[in-house]
XYZ file of C-alpha atoms in Angstrom:
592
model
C 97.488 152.187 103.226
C 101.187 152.932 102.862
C 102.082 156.762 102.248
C 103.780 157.483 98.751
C 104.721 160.869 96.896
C 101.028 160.801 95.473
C 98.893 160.552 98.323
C 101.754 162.681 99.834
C 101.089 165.641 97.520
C 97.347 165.321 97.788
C 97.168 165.495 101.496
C 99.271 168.572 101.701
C 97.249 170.299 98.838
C 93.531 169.322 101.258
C 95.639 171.097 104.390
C 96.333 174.135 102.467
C 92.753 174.430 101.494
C 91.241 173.432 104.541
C 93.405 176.193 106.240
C 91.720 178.860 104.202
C 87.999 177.349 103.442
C 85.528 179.301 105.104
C 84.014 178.235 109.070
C 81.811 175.170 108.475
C 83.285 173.351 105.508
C 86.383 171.727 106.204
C 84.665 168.681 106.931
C 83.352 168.621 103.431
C 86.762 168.833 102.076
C 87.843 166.102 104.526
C 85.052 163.525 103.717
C 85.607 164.073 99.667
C 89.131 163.574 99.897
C 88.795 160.187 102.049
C 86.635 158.874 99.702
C 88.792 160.072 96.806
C 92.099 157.885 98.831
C 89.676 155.143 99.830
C 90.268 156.394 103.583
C 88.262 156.340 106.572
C 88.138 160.221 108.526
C 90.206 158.776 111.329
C 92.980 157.316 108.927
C 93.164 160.265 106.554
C 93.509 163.097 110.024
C 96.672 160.532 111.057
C 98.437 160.604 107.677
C 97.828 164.537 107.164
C 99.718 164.515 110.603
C 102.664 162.546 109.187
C 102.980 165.231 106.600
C 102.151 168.709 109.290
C 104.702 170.241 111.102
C 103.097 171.495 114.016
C 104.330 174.445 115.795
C 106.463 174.320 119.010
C 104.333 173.969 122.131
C 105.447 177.740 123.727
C 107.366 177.089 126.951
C 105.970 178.447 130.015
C 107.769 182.061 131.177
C 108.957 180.615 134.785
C 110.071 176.926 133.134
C 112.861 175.642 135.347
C 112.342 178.287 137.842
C 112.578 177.105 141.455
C 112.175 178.840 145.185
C 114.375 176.157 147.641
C 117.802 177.564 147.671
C 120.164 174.543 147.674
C 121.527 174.471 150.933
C 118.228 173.809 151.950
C 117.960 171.299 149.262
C 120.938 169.281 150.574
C 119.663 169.264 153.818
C 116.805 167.483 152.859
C 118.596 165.395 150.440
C 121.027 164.401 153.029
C 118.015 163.297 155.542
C 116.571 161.462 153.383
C 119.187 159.321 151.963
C 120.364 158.378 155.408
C 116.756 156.808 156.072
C 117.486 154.573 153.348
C 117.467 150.899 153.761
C 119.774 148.532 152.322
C 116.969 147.355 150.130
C 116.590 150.653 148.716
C 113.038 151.444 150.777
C 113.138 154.926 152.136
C 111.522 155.276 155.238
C 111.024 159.160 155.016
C 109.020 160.902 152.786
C 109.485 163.993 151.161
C 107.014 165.833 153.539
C 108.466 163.820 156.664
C 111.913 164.965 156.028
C 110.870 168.833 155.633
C 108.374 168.641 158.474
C 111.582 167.203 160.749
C 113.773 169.705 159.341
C 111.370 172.888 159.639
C 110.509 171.552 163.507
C 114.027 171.907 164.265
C 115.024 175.443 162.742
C 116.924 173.526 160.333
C 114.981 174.827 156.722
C 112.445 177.174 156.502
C 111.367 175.809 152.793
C 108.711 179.103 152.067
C 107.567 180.843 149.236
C 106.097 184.307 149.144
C 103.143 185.427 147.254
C 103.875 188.205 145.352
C 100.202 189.676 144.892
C 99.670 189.430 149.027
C 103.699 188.750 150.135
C 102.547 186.002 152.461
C 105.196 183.379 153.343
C 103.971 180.128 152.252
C 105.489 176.590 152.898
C 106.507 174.930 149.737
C 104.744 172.018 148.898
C 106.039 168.301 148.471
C 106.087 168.529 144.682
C 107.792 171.709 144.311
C 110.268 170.330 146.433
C 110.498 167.699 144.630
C 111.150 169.134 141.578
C 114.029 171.316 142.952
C 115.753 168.426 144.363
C 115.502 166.962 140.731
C 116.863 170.480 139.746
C 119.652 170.477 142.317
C 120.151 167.122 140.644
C 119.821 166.243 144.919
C 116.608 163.996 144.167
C 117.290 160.301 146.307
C 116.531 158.952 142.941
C 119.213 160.565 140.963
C 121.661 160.116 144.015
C 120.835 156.052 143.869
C 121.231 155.410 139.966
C 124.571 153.607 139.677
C 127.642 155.181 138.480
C 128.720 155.446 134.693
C 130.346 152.679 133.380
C 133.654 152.156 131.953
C 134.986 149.930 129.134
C 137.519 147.204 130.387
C 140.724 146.103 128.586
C 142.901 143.017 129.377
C 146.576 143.168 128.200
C 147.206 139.493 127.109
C 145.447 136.206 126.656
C 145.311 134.766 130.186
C 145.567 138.462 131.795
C 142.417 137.827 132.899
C 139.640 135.251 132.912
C 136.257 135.553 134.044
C 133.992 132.518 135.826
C 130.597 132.194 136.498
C 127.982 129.781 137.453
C 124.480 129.321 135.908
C 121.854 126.495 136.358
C 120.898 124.788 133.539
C 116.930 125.577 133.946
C 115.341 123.202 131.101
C 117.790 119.755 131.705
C 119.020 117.009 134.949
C 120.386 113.970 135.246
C 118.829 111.117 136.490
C 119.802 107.132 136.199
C 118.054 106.089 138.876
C 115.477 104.073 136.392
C 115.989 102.686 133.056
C 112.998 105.181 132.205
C 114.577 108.080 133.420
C 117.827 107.910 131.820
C 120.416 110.403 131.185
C 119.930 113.661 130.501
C 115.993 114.683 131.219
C 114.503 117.554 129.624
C 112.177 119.541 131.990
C 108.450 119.343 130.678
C 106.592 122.614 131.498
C 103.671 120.613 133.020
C 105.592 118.476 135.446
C 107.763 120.855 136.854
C 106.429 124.511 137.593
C 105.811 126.391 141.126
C 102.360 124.341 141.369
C 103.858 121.157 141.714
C 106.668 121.799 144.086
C 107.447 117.936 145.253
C 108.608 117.311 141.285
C 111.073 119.983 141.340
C 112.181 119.247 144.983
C 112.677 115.143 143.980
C 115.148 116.354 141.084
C 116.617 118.967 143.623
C 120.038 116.965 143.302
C 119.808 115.865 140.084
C 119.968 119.341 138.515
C 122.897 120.393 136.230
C 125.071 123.347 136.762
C 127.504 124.643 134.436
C 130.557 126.777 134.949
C 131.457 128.510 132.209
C 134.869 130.355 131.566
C 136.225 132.835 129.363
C 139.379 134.465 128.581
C 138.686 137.985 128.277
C 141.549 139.095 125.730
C 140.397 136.489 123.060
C 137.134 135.548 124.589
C 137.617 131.984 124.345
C 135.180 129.838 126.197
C 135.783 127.035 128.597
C 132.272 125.068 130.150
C 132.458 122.472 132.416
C 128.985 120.336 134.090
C 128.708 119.640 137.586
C 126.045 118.018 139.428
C 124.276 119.581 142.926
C 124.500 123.360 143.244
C 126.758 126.189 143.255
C 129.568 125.433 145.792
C 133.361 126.198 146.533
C 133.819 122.516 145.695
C 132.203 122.437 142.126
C 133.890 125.894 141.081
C 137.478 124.617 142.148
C 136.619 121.245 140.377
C 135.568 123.657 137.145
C 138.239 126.310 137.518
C 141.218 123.653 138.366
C 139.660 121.409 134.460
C 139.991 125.132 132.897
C 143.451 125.120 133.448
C 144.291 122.150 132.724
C 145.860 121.154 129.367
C 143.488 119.367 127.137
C 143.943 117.521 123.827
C 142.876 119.961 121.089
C 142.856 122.752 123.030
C 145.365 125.355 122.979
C 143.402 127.389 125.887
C 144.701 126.614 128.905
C 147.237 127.635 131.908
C 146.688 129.774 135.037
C 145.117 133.252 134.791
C 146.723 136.275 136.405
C 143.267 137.674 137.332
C 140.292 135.711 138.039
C 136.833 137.924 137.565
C 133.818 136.412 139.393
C 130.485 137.775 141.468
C 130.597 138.038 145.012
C 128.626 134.766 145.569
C 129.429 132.394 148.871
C 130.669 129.886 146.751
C 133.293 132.015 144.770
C 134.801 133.505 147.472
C 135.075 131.094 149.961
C 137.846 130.092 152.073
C 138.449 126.672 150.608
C 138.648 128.654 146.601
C 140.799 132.078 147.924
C 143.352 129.642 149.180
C 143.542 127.369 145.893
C 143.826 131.075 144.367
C 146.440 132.571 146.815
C 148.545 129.762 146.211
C 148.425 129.667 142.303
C 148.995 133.543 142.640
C 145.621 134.257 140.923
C 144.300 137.863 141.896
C 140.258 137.033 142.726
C 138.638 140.326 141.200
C 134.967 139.713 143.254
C 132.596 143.029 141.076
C 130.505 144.757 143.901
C 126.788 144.015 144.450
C 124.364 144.402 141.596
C 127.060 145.304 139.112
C 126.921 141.919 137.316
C 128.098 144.039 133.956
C 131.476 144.108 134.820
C 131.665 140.453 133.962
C 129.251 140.473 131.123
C 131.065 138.634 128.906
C 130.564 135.385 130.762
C 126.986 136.238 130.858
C 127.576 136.534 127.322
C 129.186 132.878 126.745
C 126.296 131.255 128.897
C 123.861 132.497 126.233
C 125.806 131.011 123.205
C 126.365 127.707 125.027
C 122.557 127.703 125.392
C 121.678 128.041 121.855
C 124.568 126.788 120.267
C 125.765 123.794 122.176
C 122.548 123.199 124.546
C 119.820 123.317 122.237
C 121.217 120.017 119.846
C 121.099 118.069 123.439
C 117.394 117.315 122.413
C 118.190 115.572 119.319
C 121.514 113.416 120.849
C 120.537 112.469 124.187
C 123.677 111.898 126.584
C 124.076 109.088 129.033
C 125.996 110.833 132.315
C 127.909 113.755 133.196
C 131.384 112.526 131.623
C 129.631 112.432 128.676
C 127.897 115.409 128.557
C 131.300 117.222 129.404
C 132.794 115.611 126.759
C 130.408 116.591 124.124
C 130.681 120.226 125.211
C 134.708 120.345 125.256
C 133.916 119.142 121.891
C 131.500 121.781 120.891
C 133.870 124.463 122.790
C 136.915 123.409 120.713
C 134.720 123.441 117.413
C 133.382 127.148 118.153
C 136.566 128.780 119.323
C 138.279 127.920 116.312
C 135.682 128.689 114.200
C 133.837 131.388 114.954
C 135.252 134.507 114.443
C 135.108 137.552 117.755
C 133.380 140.627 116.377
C 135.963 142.728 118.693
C 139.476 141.647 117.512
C 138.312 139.833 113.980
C 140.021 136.608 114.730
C 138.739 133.251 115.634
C 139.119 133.155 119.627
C 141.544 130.475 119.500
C 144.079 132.507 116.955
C 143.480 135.355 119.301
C 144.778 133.178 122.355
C 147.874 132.111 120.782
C 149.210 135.470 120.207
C 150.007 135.094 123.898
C 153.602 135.273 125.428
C 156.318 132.762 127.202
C 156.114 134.795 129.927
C 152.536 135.322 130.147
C 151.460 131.131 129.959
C 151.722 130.111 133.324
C 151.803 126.185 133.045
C 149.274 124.830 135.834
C 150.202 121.665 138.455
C 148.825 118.858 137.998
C 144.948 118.567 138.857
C 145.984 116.454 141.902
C 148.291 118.884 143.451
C 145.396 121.616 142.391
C 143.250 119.748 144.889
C 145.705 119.354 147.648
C 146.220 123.647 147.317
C 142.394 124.048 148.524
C 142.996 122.710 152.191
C 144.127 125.401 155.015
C 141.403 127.664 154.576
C 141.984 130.818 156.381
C 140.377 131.304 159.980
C 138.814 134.308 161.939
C 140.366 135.486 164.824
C 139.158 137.894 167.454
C 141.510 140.801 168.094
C 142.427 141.667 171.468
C 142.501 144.489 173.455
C 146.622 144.352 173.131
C 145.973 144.071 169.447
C 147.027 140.107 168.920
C 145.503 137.075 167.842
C 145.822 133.999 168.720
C 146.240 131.082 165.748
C 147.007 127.672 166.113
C 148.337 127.704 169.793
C 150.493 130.948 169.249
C 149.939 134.677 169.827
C 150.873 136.680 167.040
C 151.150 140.774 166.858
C 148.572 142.383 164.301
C 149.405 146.094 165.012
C 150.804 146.773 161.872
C 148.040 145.532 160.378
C 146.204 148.612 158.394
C 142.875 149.211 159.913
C 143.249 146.946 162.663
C 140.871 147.483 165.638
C 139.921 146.031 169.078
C 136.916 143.561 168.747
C 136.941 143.123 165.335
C 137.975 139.614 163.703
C 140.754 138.919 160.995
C 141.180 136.038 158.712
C 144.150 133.995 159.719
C 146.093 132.122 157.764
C 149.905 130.257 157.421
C 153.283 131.575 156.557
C 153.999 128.827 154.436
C 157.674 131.056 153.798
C 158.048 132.581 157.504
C 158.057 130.022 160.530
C 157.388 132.464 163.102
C 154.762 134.404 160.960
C 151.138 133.774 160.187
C 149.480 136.203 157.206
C 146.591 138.151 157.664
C 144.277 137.911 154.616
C 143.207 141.646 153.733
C 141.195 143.216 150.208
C 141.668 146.570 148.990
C 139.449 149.421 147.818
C 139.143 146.856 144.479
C 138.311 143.689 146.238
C 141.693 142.865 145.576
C 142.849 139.438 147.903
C 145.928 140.782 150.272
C 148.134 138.948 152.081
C 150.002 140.702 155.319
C 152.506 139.380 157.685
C 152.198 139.229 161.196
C 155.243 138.237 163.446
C 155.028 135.618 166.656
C 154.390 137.633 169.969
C 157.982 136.524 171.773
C 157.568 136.121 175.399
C 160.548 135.950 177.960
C 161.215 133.064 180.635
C 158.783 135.318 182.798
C 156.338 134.739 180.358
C 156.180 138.905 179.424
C 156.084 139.845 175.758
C 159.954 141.118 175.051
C 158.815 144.367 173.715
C 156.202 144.653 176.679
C 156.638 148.359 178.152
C 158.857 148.327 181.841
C 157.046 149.717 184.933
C 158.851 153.058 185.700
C 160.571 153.439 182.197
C 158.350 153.856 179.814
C 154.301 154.377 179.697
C 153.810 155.064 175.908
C 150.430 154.095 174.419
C 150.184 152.214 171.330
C 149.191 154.425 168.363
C 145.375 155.172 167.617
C 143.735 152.568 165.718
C 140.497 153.411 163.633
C 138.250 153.529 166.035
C 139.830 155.441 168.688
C 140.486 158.382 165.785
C 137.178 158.104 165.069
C 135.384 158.129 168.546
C 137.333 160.950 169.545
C 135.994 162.900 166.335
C 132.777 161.971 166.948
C 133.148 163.520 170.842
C 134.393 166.374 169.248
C 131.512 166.835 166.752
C 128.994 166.242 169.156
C 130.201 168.612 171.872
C 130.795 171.367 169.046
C 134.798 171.400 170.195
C 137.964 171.650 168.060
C 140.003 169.877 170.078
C 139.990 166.424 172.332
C 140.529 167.660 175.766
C 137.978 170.351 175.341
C 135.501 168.039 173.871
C 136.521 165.603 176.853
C 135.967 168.801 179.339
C 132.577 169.202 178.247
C 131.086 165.695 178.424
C 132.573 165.833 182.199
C 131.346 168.786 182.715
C 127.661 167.192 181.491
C 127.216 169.431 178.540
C 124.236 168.761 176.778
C 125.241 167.535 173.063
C 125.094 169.555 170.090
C 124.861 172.654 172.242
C 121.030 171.642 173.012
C 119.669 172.730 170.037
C 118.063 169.483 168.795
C 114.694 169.024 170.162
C 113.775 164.945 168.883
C 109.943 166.266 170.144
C 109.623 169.603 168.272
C 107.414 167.850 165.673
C 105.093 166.554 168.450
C 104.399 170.544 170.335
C 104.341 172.205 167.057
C 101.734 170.384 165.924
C 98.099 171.739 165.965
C 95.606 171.435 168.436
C 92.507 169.478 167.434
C 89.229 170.008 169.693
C 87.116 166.944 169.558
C 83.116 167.250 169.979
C 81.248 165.221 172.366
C 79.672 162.284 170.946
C 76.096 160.923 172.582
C 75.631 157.820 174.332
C 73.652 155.551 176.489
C 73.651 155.612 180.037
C 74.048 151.660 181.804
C 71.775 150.742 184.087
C 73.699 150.106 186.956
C 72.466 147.989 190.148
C 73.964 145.685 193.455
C 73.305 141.830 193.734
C 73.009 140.154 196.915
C 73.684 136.789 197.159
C 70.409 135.286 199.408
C 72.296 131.567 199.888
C 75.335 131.396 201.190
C 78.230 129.418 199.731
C 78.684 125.749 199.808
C 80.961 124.474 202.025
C 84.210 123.131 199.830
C 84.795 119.236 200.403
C 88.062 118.210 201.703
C 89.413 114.892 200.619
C 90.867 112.602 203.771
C 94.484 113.367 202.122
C 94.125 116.967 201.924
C 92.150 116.917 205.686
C 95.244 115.179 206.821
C 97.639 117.779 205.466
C 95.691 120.696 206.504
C 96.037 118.662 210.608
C 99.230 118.326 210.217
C 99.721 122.200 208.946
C 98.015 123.241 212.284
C 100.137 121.016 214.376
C 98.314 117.905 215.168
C 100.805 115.191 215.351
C 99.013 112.619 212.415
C 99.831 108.969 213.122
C 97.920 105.600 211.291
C 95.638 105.548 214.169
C 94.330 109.165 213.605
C 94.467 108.393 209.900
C 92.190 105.605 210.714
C 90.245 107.585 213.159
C 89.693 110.346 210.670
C 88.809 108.032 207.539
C 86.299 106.234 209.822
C 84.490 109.736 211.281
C 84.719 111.296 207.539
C 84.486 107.982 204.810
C 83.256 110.672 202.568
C 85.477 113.368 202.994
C 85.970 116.459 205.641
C 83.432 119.495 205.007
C 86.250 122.467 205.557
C 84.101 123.774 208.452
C 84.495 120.746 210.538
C 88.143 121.092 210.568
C 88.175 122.697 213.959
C 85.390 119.834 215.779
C 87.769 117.317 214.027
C 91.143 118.776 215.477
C 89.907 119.005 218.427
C 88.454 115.286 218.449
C 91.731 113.888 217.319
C 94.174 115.820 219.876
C 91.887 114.588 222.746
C 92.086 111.003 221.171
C 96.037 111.809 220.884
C 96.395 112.449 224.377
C 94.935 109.231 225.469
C 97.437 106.809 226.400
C 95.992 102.650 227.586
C 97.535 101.316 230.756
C 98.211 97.477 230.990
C 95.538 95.741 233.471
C 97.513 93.816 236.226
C 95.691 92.110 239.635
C 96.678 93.915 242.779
């Protein structure tokens, strides 16, 4: 029963005179006024608290009060988020991390009782709860940082690309039954029948869809197989591309994607370096920064997509045809919430200056080859890159081991570039010059023995090893940090004890538990062992291993004394049998 000024009034006039009826007959009241609104007791309590204000629960005196100061709190805090995994598991608990930190003098984390002034540890949850106070919680430290609105200056300032699979439809023309575009059925393909989905593995479709963020004009274009460098230069290289009806077109100054394989791939970047398109890759689980391309794939779905059902389409030309169709249709018409024009009007506000004309799509495809290539740096800080040494020193952040993408010059002969990003995930490109070696085959600007011994300046690591040194042997400079590790100084002054935890624990006495004795006893064997056979090949070996000179006629002596085999004991009667026979030599007969 809905609530109106009637039933309103009457239900504030029974609280008033249930408040001051005597003990014992409220509930009297209560049951004659439900049956008087036709209301059960449980219904008529609920409405009379739609129309109570209840008084403010009365906030406990210590509310917000807590007893970690918080430099112990960051301690903890700080131990705690370094035993977090990339995943976003922590490996210590709360407990773990003070029981480490308490073992090693680090916290103390006590409370004292004020009716007996015993020191008390703190426990888990009130630690807890000061971290949160501290705002110092792992939890509050993780949550991802506030957002902030992003503005493009032009049409085709910046564009946005992304890749989605298109989960209900594929393409298959294999059969005349299976025929065009397919339509997923729910009971042939789900994760119980994995051999359907796998059989239409390369028949699924995958769209790309783009949008100009200043106008937020949309762009889709159907490819077959998966999400690949290949597909989204085919995609990006048709958005571009002039097209009949279309005023949306023309090469982006900033290209927004996610930090996929596919996207950022050397065969793309270069297609991308040499259209000078800035590739904008947003970091790691921050897919909001391109939202709205996330947007456009959901009103292709139930705009475009969902009529697919009713108008069947043969292959993929067609199918990209309909939806250039459907794309021209909806930019013209349907008007952006943000800047109140159609997208399309929106785009053509944009500039001479700012409508960079694209090639052709056949010199587009010729731009993806000469993909950058990684190069080990050397202890002398070069690389070598198609057959040539080339100096990477001034490269920022360079440092010995690590590996560089490599890539032509295609303006500087003697010059490779060295593809860098900044803090933005910005694409870079930085010029390295040819190492020049003399007829002696020494680099020109080598240092000469005698003259001059300078070292090359630190890179990143050396600056950082030596401040790690420093740190660990608790010195302000190098050479006394240096001194001390000769000098076999124990690090961090030998006040970290990795085992404290272990000898500070208690001692637990364990009580006896009872058992049954075993009835132990000695065996003697009453028959001795059998005598192990010998076969006549291994008897023959064994002769031979003591030195008796075995020749067909012994062979023949010994299979005829032992057809059966040689019992192992008889080895010694049989030795000496055969070295008498040995020594036996037949003399010719002759008359005298």
């Amino acid at each position: 029963m809905a609530l109106n000024p009637a039933i309103v009034a009457r239900l504030v006039q029974l609280v008033q005179a249930a408040s001051s009826a005597p003990r014992g007959t409220k509930q009297a009241l209560y049951d004659a006024a439900g049956a008087e609104l036709g209301m059960s007791t449980a219904t008529l309590h609920r409405h009379i608290g739609k129309v109570t204000v209840k008084p403010e629960r009365k906030q406990r005196s210590d509310a917000g009060d807590v007893q970690l100061s918080r430099e112990e709190a960051i301690a903890i805090s700080a131990l705690l988020t370094t035993s977090h995994r990339k995943t976003g598991k922590r490996l210590l608990s709360i407990g773990q991390a003070v029981d480490t930190l308490i073992s090693n003098c680090e916290i103390r984390a006590e409370s004292m009782d004020a009716a007996t002034g015993e020191l008390k540890r703190l426990s888990d949850s009130a630690i807890a709860r000061a971290l949160r106070s501290y705002s110092l919680h792992p939890d509050q430290l993780n949550r991802p940082a506030p957002a902030v609105e992003l503005k493009s200056l032009h049409p085709n300032h910046v564009w946005q690309i992304d890749a989605s699979l298109c989960v209900l439809y594929y393409l298959n023309a294999r059969t005349a039954k299976e025929s065009g575009l397919q339509v997923m059925e729910r009971d042939k393909f789900y994760k119980n029948k994995p051999g359907n989905l796998k059989r239409i593995e390369a028949d699924r479709v995958w769209s790309y869809e783009v949008t100009d963020h200043n106008s937020g004009a949309i762009f889709v274009h159907y490819v077959m197989g998966a999400e690949s460098g290949t597909n989204l230069a085919e995609s990006f290289i048709a958005a571009i591309q002039k097209r009949e009806n279309d005023p949306m077109h023309g090469v982006p100054f900033i290209l927004m994607m996610d930090m996929g394989s596919a996207n950022t791939s050397g065969l793309f970047a270069n297609l991308a370096r040499r259209l000078q398109v800035d590739l904008i890759a947003h970091a790691p689980g921050n897919a909001r920064a391109t939202g709205q391309v996330e947007k456009a794939r959901d009103q292709i779905e139930r705009s475009f997509e969902s009529g697919l059902r009713l108008q069947p389409v043969a292959d993929l030309a067609e199918l990209n045809a309909c939806a250039q169709r459907w794309a021209c249709w909806y930019n013209a018409n349907k008007v952006h919430s943000r800047h109140g024009k159609t997208r399309y009007d929106q785009w053509l506000t944009i500039g001479a200056e700012q409508l960079r004309i694209a090639p052709p799509a056949a010199l587009c495809f010729e731009l993806l080859t000469a993909t950058p290539e990684s190069r080990k740096v050397t202890d002398t800080l070069t690389v070598s890159f198609k057959g040539r040494e080339f100096d990477v020193r001034t490269v920022p952040g360079v440092m010995v081991g690590e590996r560089l993408q490599i890539t032509h010059n295609p303006y500087a002969l003697d010059a490779a570039q060295v593809l860098l990003k900044d803090g933005d995930g910005n694409e870079l490109l930085h010029s390295v010059p040819v190492v020049l070696r003399n007829e002696d085959g020494f680099r020109e600007d080598a240092n000469t023995i005698g003259e001059d011994y300078g070292r090359p300046a630190d890179t990143v690591l050396e600056t950082h090893r030596k401040e790690v040194q420093r740190f660990a042997y608790e010195a302000q400079t190098d050479e006394a940090a240096e001194a001390k590790r000769k000098a076999g100084a124990v690090p961090f002054g030998g006040r970290i004890d990795p085992y404290k935890v272990i000898e500070q624990a208690p001692q637990r006495t364990y009580l006896p538990k009872a058992g049954v004795d075993i009835a132990t006893g000695t065996t003697t064997r009453s028959t001795p062992l059998p005598v192990r056979m010998l076969s006549q090949f291994e008897a023959a070996q064994a002769l031979k291993d003591r030195g008796v000179a075995m020749n067909k006629e012994l062979v023949a002596t010994l299979r005829s004394l032992h057809p059966e085999g040689v019992p192992e004991d008889q080895l010694d009667a049989l030795e000496a049998r055969l070295t008498v026979r040995g020594g036996l030599r037949v003399v010719a007969g002759g008359g005298v």
